[in-house]
Short mmCIF file of C-alpha atoms in Angstrom, two decimals:
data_model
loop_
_atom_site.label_atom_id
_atom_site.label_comp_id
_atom_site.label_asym_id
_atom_site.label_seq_id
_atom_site.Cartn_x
_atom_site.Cartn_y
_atom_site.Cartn_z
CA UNK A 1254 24.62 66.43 -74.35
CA UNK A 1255 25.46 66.64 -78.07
CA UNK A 1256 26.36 62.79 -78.31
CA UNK A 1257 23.43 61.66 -76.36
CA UNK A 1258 21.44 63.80 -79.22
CA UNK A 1259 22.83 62.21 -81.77
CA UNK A 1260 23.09 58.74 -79.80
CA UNK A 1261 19.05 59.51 -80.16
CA UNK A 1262 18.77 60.47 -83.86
CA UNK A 1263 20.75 57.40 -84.95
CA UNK A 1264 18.71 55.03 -83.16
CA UNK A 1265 15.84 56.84 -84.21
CA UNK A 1266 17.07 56.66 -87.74
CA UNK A 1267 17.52 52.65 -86.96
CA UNK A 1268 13.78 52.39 -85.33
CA UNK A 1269 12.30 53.89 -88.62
CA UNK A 1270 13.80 52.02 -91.11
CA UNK A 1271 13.42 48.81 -89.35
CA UNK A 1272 9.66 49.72 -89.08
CA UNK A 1273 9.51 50.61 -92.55
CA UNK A 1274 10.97 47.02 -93.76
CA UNK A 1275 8.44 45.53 -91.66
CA UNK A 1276 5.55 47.42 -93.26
CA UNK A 1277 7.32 46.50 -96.71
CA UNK A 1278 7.86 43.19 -96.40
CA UNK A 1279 5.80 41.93 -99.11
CA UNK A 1280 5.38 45.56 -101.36
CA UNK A 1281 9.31 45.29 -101.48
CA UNK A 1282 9.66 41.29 -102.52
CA UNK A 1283 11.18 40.54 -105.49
CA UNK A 1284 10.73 37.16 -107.23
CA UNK A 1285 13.77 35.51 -108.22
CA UNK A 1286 11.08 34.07 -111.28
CA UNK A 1287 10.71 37.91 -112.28
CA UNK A 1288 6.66 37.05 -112.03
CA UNK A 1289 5.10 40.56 -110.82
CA UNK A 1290 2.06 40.30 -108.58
CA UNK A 1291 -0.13 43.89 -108.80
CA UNK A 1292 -0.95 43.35 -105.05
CA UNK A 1293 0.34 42.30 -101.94
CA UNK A 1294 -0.89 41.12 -98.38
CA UNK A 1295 1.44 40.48 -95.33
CA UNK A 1296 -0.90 37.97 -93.45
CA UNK A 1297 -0.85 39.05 -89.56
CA UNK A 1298 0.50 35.49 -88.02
CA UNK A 1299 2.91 32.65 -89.29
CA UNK A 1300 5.40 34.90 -90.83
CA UNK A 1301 3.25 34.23 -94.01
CA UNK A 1302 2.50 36.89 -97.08
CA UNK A 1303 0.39 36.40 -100.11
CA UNK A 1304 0.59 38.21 -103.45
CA UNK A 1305 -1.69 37.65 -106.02
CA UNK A 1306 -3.28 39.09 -109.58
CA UNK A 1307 -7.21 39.03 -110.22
CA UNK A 1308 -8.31 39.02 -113.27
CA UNK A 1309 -12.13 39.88 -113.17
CA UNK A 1310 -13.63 39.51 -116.23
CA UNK A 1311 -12.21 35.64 -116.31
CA UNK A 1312 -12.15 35.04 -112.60
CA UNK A 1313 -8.71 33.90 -112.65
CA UNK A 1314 -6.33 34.74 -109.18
CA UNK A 1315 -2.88 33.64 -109.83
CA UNK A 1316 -1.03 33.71 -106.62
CA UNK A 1317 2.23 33.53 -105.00
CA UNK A 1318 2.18 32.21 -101.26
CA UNK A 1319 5.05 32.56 -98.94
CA UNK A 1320 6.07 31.35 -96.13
CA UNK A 1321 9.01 32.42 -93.96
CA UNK A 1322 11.25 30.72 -91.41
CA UNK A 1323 10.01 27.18 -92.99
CA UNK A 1324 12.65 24.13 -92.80
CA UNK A 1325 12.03 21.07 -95.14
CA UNK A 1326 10.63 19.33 -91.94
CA UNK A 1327 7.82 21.22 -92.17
CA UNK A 1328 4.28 21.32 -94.84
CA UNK A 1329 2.69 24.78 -96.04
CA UNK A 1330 -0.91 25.23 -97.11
CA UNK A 1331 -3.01 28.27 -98.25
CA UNK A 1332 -6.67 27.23 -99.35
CA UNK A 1333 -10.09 29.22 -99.93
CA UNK A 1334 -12.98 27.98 -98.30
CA UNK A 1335 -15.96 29.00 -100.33
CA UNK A 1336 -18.74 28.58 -97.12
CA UNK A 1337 -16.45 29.42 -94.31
CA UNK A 1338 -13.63 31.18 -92.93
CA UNK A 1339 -12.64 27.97 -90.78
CA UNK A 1340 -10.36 25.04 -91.90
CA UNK A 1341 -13.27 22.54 -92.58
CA UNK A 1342 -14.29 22.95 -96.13
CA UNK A 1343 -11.33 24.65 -97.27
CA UNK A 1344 -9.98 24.16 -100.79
CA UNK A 1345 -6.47 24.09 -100.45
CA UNK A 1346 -2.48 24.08 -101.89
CA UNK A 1347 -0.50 21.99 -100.23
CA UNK A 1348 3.46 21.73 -100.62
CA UNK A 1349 6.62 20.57 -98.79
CA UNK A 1350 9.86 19.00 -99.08
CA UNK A 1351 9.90 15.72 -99.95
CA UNK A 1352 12.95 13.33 -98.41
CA UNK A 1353 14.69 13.29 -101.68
CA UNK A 1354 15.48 16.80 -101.79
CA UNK A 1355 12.36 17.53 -104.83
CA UNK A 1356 9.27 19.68 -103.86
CA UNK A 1357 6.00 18.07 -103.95
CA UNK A 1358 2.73 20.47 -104.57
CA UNK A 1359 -0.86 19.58 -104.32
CA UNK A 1360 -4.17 20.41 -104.16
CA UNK A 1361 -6.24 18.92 -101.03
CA UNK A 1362 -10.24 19.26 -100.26
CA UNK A 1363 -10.46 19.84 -96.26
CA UNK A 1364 -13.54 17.83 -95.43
CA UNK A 1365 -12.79 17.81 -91.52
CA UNK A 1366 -10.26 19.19 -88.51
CA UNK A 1367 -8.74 15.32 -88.53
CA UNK A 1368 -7.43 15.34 -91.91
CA UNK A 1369 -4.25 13.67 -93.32
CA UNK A 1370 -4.08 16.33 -96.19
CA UNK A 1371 -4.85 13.34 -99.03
CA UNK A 1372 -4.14 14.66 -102.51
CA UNK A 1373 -7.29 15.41 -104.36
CA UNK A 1374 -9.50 17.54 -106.75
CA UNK A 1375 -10.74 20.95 -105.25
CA UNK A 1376 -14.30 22.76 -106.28
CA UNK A 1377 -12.55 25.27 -108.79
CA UNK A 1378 -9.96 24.53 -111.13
CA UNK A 1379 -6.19 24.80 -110.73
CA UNK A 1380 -3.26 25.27 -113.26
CA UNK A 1381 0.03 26.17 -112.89
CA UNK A 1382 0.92 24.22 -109.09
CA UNK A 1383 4.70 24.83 -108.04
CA UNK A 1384 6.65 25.52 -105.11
CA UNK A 1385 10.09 26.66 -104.05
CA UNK A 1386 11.99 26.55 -100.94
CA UNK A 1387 14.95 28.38 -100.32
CA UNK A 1388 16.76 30.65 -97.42
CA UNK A 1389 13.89 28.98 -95.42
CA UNK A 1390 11.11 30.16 -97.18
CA UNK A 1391 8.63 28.39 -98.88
CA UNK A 1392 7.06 30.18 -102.35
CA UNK A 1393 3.57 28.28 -103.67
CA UNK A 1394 2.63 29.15 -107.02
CA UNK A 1395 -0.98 28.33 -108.67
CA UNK A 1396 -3.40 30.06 -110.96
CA UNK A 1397 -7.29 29.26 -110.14
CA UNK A 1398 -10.17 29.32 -111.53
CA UNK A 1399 -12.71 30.79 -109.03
CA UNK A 1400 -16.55 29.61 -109.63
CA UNK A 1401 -17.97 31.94 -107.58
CA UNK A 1402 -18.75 36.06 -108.70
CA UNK A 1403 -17.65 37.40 -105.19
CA UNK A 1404 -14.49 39.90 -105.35
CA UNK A 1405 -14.52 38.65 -101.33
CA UNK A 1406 -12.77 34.94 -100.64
CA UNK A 1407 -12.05 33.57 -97.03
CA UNK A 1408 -8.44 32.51 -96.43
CA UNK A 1409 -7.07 30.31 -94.75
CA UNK A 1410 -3.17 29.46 -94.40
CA UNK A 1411 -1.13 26.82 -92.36
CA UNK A 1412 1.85 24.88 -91.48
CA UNK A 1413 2.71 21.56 -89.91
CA UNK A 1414 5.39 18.94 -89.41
CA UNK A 1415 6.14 15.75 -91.49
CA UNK A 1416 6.79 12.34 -90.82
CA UNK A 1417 8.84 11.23 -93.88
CA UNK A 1418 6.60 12.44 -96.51
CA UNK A 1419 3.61 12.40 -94.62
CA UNK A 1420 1.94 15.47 -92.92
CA UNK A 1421 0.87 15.89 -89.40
CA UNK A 1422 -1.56 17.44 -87.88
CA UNK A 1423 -0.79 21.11 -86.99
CA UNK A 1424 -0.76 22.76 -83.79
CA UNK A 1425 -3.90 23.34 -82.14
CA UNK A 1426 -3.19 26.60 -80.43
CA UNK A 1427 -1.80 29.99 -80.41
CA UNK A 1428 -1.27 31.44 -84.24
CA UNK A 1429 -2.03 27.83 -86.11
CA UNK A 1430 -5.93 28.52 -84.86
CA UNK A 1431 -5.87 32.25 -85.89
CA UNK A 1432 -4.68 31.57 -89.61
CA UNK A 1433 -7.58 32.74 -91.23
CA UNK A 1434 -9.57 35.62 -92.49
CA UNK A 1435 -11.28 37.74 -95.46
CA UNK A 1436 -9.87 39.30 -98.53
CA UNK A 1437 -11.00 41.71 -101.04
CA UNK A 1438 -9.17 40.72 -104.54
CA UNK A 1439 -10.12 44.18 -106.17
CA UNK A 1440 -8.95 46.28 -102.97
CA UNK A 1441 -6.92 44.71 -101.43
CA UNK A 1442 -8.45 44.91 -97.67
CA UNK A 1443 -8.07 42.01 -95.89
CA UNK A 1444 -9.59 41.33 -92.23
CA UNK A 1445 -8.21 38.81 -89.85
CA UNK A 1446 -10.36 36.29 -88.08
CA UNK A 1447 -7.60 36.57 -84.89
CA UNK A 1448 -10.17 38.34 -82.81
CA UNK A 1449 -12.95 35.76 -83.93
CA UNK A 1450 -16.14 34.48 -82.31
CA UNK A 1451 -14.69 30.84 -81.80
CA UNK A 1452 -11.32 33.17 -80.10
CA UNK A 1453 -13.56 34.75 -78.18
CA UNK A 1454 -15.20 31.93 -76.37
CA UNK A 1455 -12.06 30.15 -75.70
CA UNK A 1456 -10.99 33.43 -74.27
CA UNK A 1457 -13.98 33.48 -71.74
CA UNK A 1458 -13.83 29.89 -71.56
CA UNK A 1459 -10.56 29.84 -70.13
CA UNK A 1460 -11.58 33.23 -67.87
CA UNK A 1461 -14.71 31.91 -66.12
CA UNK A 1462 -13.22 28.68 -64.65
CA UNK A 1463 -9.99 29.89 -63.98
CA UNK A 1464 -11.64 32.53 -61.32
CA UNK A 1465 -14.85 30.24 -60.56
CA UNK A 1466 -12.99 26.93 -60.08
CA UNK A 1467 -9.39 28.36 -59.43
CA UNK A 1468 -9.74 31.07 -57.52
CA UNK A 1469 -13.60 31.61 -55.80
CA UNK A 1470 -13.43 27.89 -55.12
CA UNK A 1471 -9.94 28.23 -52.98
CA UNK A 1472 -11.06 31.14 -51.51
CA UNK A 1473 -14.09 30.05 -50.12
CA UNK A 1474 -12.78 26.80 -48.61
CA UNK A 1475 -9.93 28.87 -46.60
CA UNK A 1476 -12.86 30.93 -45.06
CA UNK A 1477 -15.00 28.08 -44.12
CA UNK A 1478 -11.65 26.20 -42.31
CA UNK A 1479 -10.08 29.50 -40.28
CA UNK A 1480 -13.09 31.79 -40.10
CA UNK A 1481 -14.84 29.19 -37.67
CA UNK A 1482 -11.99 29.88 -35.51
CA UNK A 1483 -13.34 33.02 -34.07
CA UNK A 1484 -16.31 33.24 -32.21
CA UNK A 1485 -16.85 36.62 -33.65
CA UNK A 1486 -16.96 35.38 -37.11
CA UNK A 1487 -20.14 33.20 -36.21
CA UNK A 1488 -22.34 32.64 -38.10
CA UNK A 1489 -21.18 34.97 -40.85
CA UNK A 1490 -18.20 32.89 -41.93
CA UNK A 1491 -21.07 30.32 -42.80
CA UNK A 1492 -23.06 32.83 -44.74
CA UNK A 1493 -19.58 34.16 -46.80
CA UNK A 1494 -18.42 30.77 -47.14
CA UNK A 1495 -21.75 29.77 -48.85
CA UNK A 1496 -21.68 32.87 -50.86
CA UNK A 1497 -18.21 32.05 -52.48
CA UNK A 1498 -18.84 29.07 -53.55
CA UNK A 1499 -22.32 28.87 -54.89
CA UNK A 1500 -21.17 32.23 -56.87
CA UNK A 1501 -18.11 30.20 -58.05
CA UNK A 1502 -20.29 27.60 -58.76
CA UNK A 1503 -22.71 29.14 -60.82
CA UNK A 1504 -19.77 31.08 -62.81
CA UNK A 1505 -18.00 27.44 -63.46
CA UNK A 1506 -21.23 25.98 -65.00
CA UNK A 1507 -21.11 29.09 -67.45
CA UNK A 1508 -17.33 28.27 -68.03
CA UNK A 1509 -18.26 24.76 -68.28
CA UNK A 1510 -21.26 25.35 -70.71
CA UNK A 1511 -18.80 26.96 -73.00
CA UNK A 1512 -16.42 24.76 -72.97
CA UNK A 1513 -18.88 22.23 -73.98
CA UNK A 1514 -20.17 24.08 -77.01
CA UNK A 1515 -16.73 25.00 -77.85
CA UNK A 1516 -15.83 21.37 -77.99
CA UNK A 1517 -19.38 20.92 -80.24
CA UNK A 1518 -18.27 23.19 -82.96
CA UNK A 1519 -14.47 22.24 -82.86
CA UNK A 1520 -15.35 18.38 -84.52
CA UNK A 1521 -12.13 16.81 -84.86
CA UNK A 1522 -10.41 18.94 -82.23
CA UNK A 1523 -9.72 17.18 -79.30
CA UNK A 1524 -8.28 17.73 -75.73
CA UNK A 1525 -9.65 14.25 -74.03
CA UNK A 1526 -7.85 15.12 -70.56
CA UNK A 1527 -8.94 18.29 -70.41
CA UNK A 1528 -12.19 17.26 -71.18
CA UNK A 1529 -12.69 14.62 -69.09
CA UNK A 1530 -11.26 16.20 -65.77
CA UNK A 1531 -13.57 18.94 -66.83
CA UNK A 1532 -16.75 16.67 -66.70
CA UNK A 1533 -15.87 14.75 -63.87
CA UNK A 1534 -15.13 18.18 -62.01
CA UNK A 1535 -18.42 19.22 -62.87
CA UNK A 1536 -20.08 16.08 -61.72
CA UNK A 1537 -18.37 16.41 -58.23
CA UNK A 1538 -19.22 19.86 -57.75
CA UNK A 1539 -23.03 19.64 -58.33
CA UNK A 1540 -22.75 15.89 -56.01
CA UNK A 1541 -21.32 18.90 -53.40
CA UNK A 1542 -24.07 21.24 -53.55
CA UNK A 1543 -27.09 19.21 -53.48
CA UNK A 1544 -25.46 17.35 -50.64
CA UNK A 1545 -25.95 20.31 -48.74
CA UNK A 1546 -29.61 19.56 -48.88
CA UNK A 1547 -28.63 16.76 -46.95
CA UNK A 1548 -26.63 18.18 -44.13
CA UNK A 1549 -27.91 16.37 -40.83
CA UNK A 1550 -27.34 18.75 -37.65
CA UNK A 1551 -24.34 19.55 -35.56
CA UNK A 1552 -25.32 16.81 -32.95
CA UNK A 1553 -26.99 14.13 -34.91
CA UNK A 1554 -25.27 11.19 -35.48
CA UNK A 1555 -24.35 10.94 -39.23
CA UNK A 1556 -22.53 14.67 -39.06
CA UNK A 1557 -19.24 13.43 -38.53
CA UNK A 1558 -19.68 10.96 -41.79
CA UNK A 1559 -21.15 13.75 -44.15
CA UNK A 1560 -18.49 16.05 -42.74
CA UNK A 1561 -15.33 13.51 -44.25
CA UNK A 1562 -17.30 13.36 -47.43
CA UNK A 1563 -17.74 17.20 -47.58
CA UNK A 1564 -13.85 17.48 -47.19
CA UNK A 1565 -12.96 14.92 -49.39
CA UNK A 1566 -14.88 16.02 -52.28
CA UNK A 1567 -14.39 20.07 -51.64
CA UNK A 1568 -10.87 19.48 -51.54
CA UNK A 1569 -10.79 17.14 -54.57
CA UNK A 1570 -13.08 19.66 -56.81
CA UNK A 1571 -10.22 22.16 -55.79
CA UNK A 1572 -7.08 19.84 -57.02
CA UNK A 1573 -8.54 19.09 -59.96
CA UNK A 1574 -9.49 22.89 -60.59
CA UNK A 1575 -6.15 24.15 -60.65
CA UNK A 1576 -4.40 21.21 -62.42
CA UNK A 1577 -7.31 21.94 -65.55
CA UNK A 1578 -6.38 25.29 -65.44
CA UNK A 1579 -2.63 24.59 -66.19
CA UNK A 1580 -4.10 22.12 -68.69
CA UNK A 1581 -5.97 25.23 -70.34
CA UNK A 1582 -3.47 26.95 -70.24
CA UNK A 1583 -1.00 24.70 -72.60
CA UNK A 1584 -4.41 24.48 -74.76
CA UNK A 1585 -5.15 28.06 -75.16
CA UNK A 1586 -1.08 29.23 -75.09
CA UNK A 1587 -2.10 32.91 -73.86
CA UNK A 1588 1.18 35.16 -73.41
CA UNK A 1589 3.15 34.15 -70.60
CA UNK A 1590 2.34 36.77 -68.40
CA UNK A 1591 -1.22 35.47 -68.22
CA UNK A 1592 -0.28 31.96 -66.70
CA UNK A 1593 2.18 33.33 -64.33
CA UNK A 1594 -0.19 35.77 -62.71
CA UNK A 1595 -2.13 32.92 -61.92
CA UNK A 1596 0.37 31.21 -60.62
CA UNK A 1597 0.77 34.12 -58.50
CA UNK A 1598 -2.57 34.29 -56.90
CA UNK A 1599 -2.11 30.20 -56.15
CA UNK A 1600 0.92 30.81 -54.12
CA UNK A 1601 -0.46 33.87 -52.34
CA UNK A 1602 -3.78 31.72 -51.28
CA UNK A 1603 -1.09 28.75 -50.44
CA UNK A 1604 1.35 31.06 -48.54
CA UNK A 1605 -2.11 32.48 -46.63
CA UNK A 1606 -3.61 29.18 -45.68
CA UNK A 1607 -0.15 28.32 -43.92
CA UNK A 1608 0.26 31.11 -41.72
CA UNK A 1609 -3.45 31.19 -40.85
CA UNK A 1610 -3.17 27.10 -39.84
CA UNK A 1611 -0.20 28.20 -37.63
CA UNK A 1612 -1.99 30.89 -36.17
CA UNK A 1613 -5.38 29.53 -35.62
CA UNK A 1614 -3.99 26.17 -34.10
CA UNK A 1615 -2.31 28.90 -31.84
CA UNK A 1616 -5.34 30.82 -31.10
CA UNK A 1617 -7.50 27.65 -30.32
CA UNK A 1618 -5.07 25.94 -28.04
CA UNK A 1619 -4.56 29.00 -26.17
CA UNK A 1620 -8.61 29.67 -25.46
CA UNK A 1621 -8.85 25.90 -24.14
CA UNK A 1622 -6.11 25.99 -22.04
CA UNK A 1623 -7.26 29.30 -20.64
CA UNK A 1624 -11.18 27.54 -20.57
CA UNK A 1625 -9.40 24.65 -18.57
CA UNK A 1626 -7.61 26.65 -16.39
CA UNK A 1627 -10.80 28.20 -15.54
CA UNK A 1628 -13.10 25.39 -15.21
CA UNK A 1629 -10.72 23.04 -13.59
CA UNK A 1630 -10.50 22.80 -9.55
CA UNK A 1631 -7.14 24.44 -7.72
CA UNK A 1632 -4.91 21.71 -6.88
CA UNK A 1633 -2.40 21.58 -4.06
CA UNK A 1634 0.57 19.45 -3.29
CA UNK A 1635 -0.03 15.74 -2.91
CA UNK A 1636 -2.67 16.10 -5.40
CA UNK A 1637 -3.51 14.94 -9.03
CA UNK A 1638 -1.67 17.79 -10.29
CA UNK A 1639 1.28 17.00 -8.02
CA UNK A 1640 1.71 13.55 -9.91
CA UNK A 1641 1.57 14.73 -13.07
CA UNK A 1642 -2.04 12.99 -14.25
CA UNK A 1643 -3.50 16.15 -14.67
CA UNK A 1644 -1.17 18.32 -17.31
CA UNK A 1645 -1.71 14.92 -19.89
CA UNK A 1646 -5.42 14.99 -19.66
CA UNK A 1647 -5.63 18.76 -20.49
CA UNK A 1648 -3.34 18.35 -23.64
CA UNK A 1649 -5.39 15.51 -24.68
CA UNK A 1650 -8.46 17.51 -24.20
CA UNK A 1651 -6.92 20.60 -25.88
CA UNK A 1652 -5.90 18.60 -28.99
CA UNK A 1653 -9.41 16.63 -29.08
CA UNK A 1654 -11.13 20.19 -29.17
CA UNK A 1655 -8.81 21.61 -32.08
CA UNK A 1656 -9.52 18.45 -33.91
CA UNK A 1657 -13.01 19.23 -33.43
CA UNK A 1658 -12.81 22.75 -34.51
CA UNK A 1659 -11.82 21.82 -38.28
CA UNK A 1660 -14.81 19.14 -38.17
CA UNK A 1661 -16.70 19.58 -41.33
CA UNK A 1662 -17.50 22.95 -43.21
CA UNK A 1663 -20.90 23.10 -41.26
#
């Protein structure tokens, strides 16, 4: 009992100084320069920190940015946007290792998402532009000249791969989107933009079609195809199966209509597959529910015609559905547990729509072959039956009638 006590302190011990590191990351740095920065900021995504000294009265922020767990494959950039807290507009310091082994620091004006990060002047002044890399960390030095009165600046930081001494465009997901946020040069407080409008409608993007597309849809078409079965499910399996989907409908045009003004106010950023599936999805869905104001009768002539067209197009809207999702998926890069409980509900519906075609082709066969047995004249030796013409025509009728059942989603 004793050991396991002190088994308990020492890891405790362990726990609390690790945490403690972590909160000191940046309070504790020491630059190898001996420059001293008054404050500090460890930035909440890309392993990055930022210290800095503000000198009101002149306006002048000299700052040291740094960047952990960089290799010299990769750029660095921390810029101010005076207008915005997004990338577009941002005033930036740019730096990387060059293929000669030198560093190579810059300032770059971020007119739009598609930039190549062209050298250039910025809106303020800048003196003093250096970097370091070492133990795979990048340090960017500068001293500006801030035009503006505001104590307040928005922030944005970044990283991105190199082709020879070119850089690339950066990720387009996870952390490399939430790089950016507020900070108070007199106090200190900084706010991250992680939980962000844009964030947020990505978030409900991606949440509205995957349950109105990838799951409602599904759903709805299994009820239409094995609810008909049962004679006691009549006419009700009509009314649920027309509930599911025009719900699912309505919530995919919401998912849809965000994704679309996502995609307005992300110029530069762009996912064309994902977009186009997405459009042509949406096209074949609303084809699918005005054609229901089309729907001839059970008997008339043309039902069998609008029925293949029903199933080819409900089934297509549903293949394309999930494969978008998975597309979303890479796009938005939620934690993994996300995308595999998804995956989980797929294979339960697939898993379900097996066993009920097993059992329902049971359950049919078995009710015409006891309506046949019924309805078909006793037969005696010498007879049809005795010949064996008679057990062929009531498979053939049996099979014609399941066929029959799964006609259409009337």
């Amino acid at each position: 009992m004793a050991g396991m006590l002190e088994l308990v302190f020492s890891l405790s011990i362990l726990m609390s100084m690790a945490f403690s590191s972590t909160a000191q990351s940046c309070k504790s740095y020491a630059f190898s320069s001996n420059k001293i920065f008054r404050a500090c900021n460890d930035l909440p995504v890309l392993n990055s920190y930022l210290h800095w000294n503000y000198d009101s009265s002149s306006n002048k922020l000299q700052i040291a940015y740094r960047h952990a767990g960089i290799t010299s494959s990769k750029w660095v950039a921390w810029a101010i946007n005076p207008t915005s807290t997004s990338m577009a507009g941002s005033q930036a310091l740019v730096a990387y290792q060059q293929s000669d082994g030198t560093m190579r620091a810059y300032t770059s004006p971020i007119s739009s998402y598609q930039t190549s990060m062209q050298e250039g002047e910025l809106s303020f002044d800048v003196s003093d532009l250096s970097a370091t890399l070492a133990n795979n960390e990048l340090i960017l030095f500068a001293t500006l000249s801030l035009s503006n009165t505001s104590t307040t600046v928005n922030q944005v930081w970044q990283d991105g791969p190199l082709s020879g001494n070119a850089p690339q465009i950066h990720p387009t997901s996870g952390s490399n989107v939430q790089s950016m946020g507020t900070l108070n040069l007199l106090s200190g407080e900084s706010s991250s933009t992680r939980g962000s409008a844009k964030t947020t409608k990505r978030n409900i993007h991606g949440v509205l079609n995957a349950v109105s597309w990838g799951i409602l849809m599904p759903i709805g078409a299994l009820i239409a195809r094995y609810l008909k079965v049962f004679k006691s499910a009549d006419p009700a399996w009509f009314y649920l199966h027309a509930s599911c989907q025009s719900i699912a409908y309505i919530v995919g045009v919401a998912g849809w209509a965000t994704g679309l003004k996502l995609g307005s106010e992300s110029a530069g950023i762009q996912y064309d597959a994902h977009r186009t599936i997405g459009i042509f999805l949406f096209c074949l869905a609303t084809l699918q529910v005005f054609a229901l104001l089309l729907r001839p009768k059970v008997d008339h002539k043309y039902r069998f015609y609008w029925n293949i067209y029903h199933h080819v197009v409900g089934y297509s809207v549903i293949i394309l559905s999930i494969t978008n999702i998975f597309k979303g998926f890479d796009i938005l890069n939620p934690d993994e547990k996300w995308k595999n409980a998804y995956i989980g509900v797929i294979v339960a519906l697939a898993l379900n729509a097996v066993w009920l075609e097993g059992y329902t082709w049971y359950v049919v066969v078995k009710r015409k072959s006891s309506e046949a047995a019924v309805k078909m004249p006793h037969v005696t030796n010498g007879s049809n039956g005795a010949n064996g013409v008679g057990a062929p025509s009531c498979i053939f009728m049996e099979v014609r009638v399941r066929s029959d059942s799964f006609t259409g989603l009337s």
